[in-house]
Coordinates of C-alpha atoms in Angstrom, one line a residue:
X127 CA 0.0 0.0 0.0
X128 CA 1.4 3.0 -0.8
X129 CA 0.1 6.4 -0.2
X130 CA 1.2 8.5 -3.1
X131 CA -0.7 6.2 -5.3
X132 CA -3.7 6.5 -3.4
X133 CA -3.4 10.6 -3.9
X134 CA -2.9 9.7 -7.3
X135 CA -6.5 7.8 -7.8
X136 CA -8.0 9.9 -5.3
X137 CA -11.4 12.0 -6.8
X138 CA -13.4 10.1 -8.7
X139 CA -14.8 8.4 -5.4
X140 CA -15.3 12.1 -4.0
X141 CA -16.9 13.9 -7.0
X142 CA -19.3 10.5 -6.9
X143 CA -19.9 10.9 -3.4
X144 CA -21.5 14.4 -4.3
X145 CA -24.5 12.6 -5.3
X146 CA -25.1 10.8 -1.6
X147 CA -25.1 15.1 -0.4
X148 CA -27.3 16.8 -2.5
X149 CA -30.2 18.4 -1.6
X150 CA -32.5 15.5 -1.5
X151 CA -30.6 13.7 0.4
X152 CA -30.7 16.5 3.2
X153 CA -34.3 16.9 2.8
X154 CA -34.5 12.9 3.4
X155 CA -32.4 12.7 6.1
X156 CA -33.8 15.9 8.6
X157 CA -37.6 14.4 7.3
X158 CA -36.7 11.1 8.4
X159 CA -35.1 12.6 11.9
X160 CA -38.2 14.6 11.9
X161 CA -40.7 12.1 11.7
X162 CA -38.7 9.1 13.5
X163 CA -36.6 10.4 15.5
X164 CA -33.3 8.0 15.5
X165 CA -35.2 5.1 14.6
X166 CA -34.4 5.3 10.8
X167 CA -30.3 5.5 10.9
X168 CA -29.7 1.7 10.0
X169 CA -31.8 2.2 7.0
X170 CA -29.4 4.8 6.3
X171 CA -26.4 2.9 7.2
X172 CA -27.7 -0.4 4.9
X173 CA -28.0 1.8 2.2
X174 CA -24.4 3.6 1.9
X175 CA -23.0 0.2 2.4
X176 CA -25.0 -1.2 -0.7
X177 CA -24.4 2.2 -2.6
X178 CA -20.7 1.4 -1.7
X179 CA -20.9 -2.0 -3.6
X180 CA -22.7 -0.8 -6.3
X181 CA -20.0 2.2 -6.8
X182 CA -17.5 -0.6 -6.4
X183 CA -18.5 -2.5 -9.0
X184 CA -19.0 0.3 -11.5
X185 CA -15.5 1.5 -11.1
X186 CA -14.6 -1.9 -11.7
X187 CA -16.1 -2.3 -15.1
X188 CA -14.9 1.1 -16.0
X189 CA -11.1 0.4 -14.9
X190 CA -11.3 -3.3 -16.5
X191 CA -13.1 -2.9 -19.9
X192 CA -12.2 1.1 -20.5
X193 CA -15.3 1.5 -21.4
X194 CA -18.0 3.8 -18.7
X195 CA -21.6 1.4 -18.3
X196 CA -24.0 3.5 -21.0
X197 CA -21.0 2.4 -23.6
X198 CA -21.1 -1.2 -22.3
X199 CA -24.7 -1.1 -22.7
X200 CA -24.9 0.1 -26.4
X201 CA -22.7 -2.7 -26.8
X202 CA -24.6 -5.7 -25.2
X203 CA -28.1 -4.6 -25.6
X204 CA -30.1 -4.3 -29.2
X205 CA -31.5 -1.3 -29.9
X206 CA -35.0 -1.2 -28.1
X207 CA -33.8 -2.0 -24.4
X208 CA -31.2 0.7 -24.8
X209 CA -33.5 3.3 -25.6
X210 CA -35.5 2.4 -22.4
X211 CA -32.5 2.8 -20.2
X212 CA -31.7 5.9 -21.6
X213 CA -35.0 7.2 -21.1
X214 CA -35.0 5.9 -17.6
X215 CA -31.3 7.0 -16.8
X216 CA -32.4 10.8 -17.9
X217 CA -35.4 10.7 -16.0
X218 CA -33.1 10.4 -12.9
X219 CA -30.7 13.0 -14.0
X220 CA -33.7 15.3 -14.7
X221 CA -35.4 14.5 -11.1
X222 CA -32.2 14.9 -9.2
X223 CA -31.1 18.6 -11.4
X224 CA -35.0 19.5 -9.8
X225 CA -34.0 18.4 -6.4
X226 CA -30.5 20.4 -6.6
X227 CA -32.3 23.8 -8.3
X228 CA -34.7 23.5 -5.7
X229 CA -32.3 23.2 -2.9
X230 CA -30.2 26.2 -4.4
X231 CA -33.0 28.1 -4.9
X232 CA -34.4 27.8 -1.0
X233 CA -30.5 28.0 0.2
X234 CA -30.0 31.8 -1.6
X235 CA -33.8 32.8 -0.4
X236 CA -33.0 32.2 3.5
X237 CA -29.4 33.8 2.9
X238 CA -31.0 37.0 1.1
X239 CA -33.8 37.2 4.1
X240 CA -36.2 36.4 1.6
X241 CA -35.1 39.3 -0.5
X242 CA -34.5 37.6 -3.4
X243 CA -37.7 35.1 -4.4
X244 CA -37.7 31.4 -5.2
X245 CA -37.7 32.1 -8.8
X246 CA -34.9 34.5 -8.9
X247 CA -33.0 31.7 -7.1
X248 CA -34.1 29.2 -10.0
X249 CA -32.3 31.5 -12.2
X250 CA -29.0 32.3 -10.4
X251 CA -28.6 28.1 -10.3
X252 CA -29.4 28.1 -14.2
X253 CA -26.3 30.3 -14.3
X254 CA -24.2 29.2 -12.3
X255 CA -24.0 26.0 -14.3
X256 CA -21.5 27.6 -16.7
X257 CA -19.5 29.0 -14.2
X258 CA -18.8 24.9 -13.6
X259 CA -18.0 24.4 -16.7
X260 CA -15.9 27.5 -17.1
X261 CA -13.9 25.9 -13.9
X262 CA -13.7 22.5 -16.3
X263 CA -11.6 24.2 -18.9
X264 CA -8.5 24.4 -15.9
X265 CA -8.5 20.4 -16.0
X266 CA -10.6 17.7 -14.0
X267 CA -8.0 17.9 -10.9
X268 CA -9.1 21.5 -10.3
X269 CA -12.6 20.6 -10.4
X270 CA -12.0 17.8 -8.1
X271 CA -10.2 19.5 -5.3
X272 CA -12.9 22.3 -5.7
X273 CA -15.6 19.9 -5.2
X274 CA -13.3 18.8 -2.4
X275 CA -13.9 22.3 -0.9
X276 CA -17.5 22.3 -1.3
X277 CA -17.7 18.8 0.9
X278 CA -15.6 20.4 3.4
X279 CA -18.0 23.3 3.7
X280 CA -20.6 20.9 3.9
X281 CA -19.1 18.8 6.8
X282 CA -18.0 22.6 8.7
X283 CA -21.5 24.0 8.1
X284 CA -23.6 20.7 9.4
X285 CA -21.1 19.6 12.3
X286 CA -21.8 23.0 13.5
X287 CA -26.1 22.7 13.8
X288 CA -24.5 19.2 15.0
X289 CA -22.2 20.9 18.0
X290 CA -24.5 23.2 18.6
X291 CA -27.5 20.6 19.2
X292 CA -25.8 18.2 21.2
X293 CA -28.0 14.9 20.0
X294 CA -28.4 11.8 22.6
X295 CA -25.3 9.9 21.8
X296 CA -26.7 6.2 22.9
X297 CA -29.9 6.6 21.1
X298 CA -28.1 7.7 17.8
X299 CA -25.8 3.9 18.5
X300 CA -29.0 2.3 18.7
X301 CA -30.4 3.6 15.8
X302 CA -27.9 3.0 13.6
X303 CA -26.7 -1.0 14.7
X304 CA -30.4 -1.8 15.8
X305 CA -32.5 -2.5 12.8
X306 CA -35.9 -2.2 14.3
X307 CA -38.4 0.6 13.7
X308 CA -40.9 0.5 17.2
X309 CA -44.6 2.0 16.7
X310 CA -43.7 2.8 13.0
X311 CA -46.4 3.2 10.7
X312 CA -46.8 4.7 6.7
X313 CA -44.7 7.9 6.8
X314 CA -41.9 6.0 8.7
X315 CA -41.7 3.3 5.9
X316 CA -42.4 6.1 3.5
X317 CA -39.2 7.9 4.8
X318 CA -37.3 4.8 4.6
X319 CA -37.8 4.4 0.9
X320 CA -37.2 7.9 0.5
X321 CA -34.0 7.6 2.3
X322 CA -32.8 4.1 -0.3
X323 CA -34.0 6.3 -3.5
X324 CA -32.0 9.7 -2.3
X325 CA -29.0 8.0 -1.2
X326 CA -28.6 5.3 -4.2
X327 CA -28.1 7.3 -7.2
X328 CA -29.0 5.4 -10.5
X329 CA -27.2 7.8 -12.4
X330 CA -24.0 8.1 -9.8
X331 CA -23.2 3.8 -11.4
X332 CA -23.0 5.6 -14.9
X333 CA -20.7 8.3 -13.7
X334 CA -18.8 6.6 -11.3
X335 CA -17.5 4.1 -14.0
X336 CA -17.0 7.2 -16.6
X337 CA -15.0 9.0 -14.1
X338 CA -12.4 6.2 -13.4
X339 CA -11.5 6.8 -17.0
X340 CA -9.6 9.9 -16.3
X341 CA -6.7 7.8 -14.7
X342 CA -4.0 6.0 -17.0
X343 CA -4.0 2.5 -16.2
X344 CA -2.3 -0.2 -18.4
X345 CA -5.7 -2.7 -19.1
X346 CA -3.0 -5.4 -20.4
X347 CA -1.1 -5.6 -17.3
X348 CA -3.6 -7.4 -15.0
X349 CA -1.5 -6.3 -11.7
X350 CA -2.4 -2.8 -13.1
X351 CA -5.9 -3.8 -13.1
X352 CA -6.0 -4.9 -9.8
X353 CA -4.0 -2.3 -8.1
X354 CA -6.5 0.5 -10.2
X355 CA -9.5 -1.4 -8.4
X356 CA -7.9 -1.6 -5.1
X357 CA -7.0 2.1 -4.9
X358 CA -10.5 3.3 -6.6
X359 CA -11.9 1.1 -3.7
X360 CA -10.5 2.8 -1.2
X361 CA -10.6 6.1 -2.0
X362 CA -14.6 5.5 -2.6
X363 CA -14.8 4.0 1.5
X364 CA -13.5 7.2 2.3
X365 CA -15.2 9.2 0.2
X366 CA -18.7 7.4 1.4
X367 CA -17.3 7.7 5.0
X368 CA -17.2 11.3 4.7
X369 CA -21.0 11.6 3.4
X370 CA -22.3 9.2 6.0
X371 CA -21.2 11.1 8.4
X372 CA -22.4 14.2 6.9
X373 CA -25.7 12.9 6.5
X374 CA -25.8 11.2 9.8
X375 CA -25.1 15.1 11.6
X376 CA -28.3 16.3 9.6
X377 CA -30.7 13.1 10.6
X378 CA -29.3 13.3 14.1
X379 CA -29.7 17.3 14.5
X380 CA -33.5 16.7 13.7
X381 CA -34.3 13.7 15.5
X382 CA -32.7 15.4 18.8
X383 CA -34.2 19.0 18.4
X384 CA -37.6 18.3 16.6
X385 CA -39.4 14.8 16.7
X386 CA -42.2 14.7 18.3
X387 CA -42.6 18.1 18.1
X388 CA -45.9 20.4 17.2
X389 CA -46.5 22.8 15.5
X390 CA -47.9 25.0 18.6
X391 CA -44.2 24.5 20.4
X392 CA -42.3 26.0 17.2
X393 CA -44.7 28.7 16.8
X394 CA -44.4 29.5 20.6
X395 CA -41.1 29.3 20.0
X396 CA -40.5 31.2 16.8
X397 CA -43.1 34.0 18.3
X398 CA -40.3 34.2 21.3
X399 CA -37.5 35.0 19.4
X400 CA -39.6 37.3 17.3
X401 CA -38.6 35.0 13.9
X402 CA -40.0 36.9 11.0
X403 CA -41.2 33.2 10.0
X404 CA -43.1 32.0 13.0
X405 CA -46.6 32.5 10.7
X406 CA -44.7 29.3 9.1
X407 CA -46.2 27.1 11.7
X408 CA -50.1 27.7 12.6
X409 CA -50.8 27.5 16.1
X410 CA -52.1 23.7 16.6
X411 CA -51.3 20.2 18.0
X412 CA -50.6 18.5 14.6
X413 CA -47.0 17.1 14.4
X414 CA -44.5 19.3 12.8
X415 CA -43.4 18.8 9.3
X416 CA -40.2 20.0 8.2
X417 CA -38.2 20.5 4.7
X418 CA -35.6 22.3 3.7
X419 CA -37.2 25.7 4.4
X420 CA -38.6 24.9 7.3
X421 CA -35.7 23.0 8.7
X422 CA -33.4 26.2 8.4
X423 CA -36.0 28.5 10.0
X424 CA -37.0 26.5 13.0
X425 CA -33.2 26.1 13.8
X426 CA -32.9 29.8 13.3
X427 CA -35.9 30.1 16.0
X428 CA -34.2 27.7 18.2
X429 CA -30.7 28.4 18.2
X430 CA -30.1 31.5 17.0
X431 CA -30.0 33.1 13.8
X432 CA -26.4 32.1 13.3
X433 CA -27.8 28.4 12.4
X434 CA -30.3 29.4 9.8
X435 CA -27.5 31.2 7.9
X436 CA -24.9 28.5 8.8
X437 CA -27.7 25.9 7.6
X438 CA -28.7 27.7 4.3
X439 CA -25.1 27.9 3.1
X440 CA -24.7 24.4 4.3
X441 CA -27.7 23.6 1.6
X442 CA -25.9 25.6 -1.2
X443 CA -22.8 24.2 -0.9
X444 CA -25.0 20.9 -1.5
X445 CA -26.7 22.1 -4.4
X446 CA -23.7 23.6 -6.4
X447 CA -21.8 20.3 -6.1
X448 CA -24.5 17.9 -7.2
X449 CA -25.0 20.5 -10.1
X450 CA -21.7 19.3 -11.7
X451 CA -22.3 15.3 -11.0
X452 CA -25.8 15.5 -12.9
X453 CA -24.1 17.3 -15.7
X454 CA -21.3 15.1 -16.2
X455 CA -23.1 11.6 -15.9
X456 CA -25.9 13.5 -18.7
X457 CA -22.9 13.7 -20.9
X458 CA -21.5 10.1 -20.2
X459 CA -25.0 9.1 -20.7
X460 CA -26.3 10.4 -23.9
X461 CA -22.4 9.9 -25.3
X462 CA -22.8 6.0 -24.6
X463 CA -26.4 5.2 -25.2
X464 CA -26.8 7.3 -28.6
X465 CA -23.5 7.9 -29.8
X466 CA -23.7 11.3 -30.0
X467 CA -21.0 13.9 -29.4
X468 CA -22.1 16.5 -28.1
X469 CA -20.5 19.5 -26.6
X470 CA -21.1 19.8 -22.9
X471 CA -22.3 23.3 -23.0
X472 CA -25.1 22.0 -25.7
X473 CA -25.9 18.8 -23.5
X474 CA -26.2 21.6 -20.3
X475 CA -28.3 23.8 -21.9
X476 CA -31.0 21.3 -23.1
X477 CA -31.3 19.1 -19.6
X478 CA -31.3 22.1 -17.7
X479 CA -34.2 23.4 -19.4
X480 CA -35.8 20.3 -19.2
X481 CA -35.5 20.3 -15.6
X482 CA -36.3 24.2 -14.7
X483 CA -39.2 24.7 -16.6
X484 CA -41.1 22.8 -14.3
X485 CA -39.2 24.1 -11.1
X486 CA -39.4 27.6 -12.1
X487 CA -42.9 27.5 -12.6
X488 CA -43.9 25.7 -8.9
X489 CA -41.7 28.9 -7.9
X490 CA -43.5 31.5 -9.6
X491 CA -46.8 30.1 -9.0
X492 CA -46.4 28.0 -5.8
X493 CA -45.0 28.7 -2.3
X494 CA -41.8 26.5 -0.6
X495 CA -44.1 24.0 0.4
X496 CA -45.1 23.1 -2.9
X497 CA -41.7 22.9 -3.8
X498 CA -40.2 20.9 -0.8
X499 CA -43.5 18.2 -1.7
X500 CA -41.5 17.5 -5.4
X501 CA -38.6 16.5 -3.5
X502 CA -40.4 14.1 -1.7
X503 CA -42.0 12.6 -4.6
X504 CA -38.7 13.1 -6.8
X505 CA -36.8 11.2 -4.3
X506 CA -39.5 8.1 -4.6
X507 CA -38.9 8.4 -7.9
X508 CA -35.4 7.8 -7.8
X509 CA -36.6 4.9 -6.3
X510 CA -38.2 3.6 -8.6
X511 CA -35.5 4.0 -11.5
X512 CA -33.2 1.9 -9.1
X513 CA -33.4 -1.4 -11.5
X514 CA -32.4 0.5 -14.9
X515 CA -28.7 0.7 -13.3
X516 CA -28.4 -2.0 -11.0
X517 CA -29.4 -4.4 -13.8
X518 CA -26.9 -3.7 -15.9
X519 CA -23.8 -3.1 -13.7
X520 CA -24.5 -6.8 -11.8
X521 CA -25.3 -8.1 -15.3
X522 CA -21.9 -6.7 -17.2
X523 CA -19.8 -7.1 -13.9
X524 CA -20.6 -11.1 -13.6
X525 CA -19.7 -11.3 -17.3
X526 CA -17.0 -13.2 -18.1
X527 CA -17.0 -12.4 -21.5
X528 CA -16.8 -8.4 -20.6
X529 CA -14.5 -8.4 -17.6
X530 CA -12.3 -11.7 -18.1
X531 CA -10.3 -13.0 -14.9
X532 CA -12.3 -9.9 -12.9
X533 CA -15.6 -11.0 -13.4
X534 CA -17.8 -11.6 -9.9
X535 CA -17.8 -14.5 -8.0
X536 CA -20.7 -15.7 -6.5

């Protein structure tokens, strides 16, 4: 083991990692602290250790055929399955470019004080796309150890709501190596599919095994091979570390500070600290529901306004990174399936529209809470397009004819 090689691989684990921090995934993770309390962490923990096997073996088929999956695929399937996947695959990388323009969108309204509306935040994000793919131009190291920064920001801005909240340290063990769910009814289980469909990425297993590409390894040499896979593995259990952790401060902050919770206590609360938001919450007994928005105002009401700002920027950082991962697994996508070149800016411009028309108009139209409702549904229905990638990656990877002496074993 040596550690200069391990520098050398290290990124393509972390920019994939992105995807297990976007906004969804926040939205999942305080809901599910929200509505049961620690009870849900396992689910959370079962599911980073599959994504962690899935990203695994996509790496592997990248680093051991050279090709990324959507280029395996045009080569195995015939012509009528691959056009299904494709449609599927860009279904997922449309719901998740919602999830992230929402998220940005909400992050810059709490940080402008509501100044600037929800569709003025819409548009910022639509720009700030090509300011990502200006960065591109300096080389994918650049990128990566900016995305690095953006991670960082997100593990500084969340441990802090985490320090500052102080969860119960023996229930949040429990939760997470006691797979049991006591007094759980429909939203719980709802929660826990929400929490599988935000963390596993379809699209991240098309990226991750494009991304791997960027690194020279010798495919004849099968020590090469191995070493590339070993490395690549490690550097994606750190990477996934580092999110699960993440991820696990954001559950815990809102399963310590706000399950159980009505709406009357917040308002109370909120009124207290004379919160501009307190009308947020009507004065009754019904449980408290939290998203995004919500979550960043009640922890400005409870803790001062330094954690609502803390939290929003928290959320942009998590927006702006997953902007990048959706854009380059669109590309590795539509390049593999169809065969068509195109040039990223082009390939930007048309799935972004895709997915802001709709956002943009819930913003104009809508308030937050009909925006923070599509992330729940968007995240179910990442859910749903869970098959179209694992499919193929278990398929291609237990192949001996595609991956030779590196195929699975049983």
């Amino acid at each position: 083991f040596n550690f200069r090689k391990l520098w050398a691989f290290t990124g393509p684990g972390f920019l994939m990692s992105i995807a297990y921090l976007d906004p969804g995934n926040i939205e999942s993770d305080l809901q599910s602290g929200a509505v049961a309390g620690f009870k849900l962490l396992w689910v959370l923990l079962l599911a980073t250790i599959i994504g962690l096997l899935l990203q695994r073996l996509a790496a592997r088929l990248g680093v051991v055929t050279g090709l990324h999956l959507a280029e395996v695929c045009h080569r195995q399937y015939q012509k009528f399955p691959r056009i299904i996947l494709w449609l599927m695959v860009e279904l997922a990388i449309i719901g998740s470019d919602m999830q992230e323009v929402i998220g940005s969108a909400i992050a810059i309204n709490l940080l402008s004080v509501g100044k600037i509306p929800l569709w003025g935040g819409v548009l910022i994000t639509i720009a700030d796309t090509f300011v990502f793919l200006f960065l591109d131009k300096y080389g994918l190291r650049k990128l990566e150890a900016f995305f690095g920064l953006l991670i960082t920001i997100m593990a500084l801005t969340f441990g802090y709501e985490y320090i500052t909240v102080k969860p119960n340290q023996e229930k949040l063990l429990q939760g997470l190596f006691i797979p049991y769910c006591q007094d759980c009814g429909t939203p719980q289980l709802e929660q826990a599919v929400g929490i599988v469909g935000a963390v596993i990425m379809p699209h991240n297993m098309y990226l991750h095994s494009a991304l791997v590409k960027s690194r020279q390894v010798n495919r004849a040499d099968k020590r090469e091979v191995r070493e590339a896979n070993k490395y690549f593995f490690i550097e994606s259990c750190i990477a996934l570390f580092v999110s699960f952790i993440i991820n696990i401060f954001v559950v815990t902050v809102f399963a310590e500070a706000f399950f159980n919770k009505t709406n009357a206590d917040v308002h109370e609360v909120c009124a207290n600290s004379s919160s501009p938001h307190s009308s947020l919450f009507p004065n009754n007994n019904q449980t408290l529901e939290v998203d995004i928005y919500k979550g960043g105002v009640v922890l400005g009401c409870y803790f001062g306004p330094a954690a609502l700002y803390i939290w929003a920027i928290g959320i942009l950082a998590a927006g702006q990174s997953s902007t990048m991962t959706g854009t380059y697994s669109g590309q590795f996508v539509m390049e593999g399936f169809l065969n068509l070149r195109w040039s990223r800016f082009a390939r930007v411009l048309l799935t972004r529209s895709i997915a802001v028309t709709p956002t943009l108009f819930v913003a104009i139209f809508q308030d937050v809470e009909h925006l923070t409702g599509m992330n729940d549904f968007l995240n179910v229905l990442m859910s749903l397009q869970l098959p179209f990638a694992l499919i193929p990656v278990l398929t291609f990877t237990s192949l001996p004819s595609v991956m030779h002496d590196f195929a699975n074993g049983l």
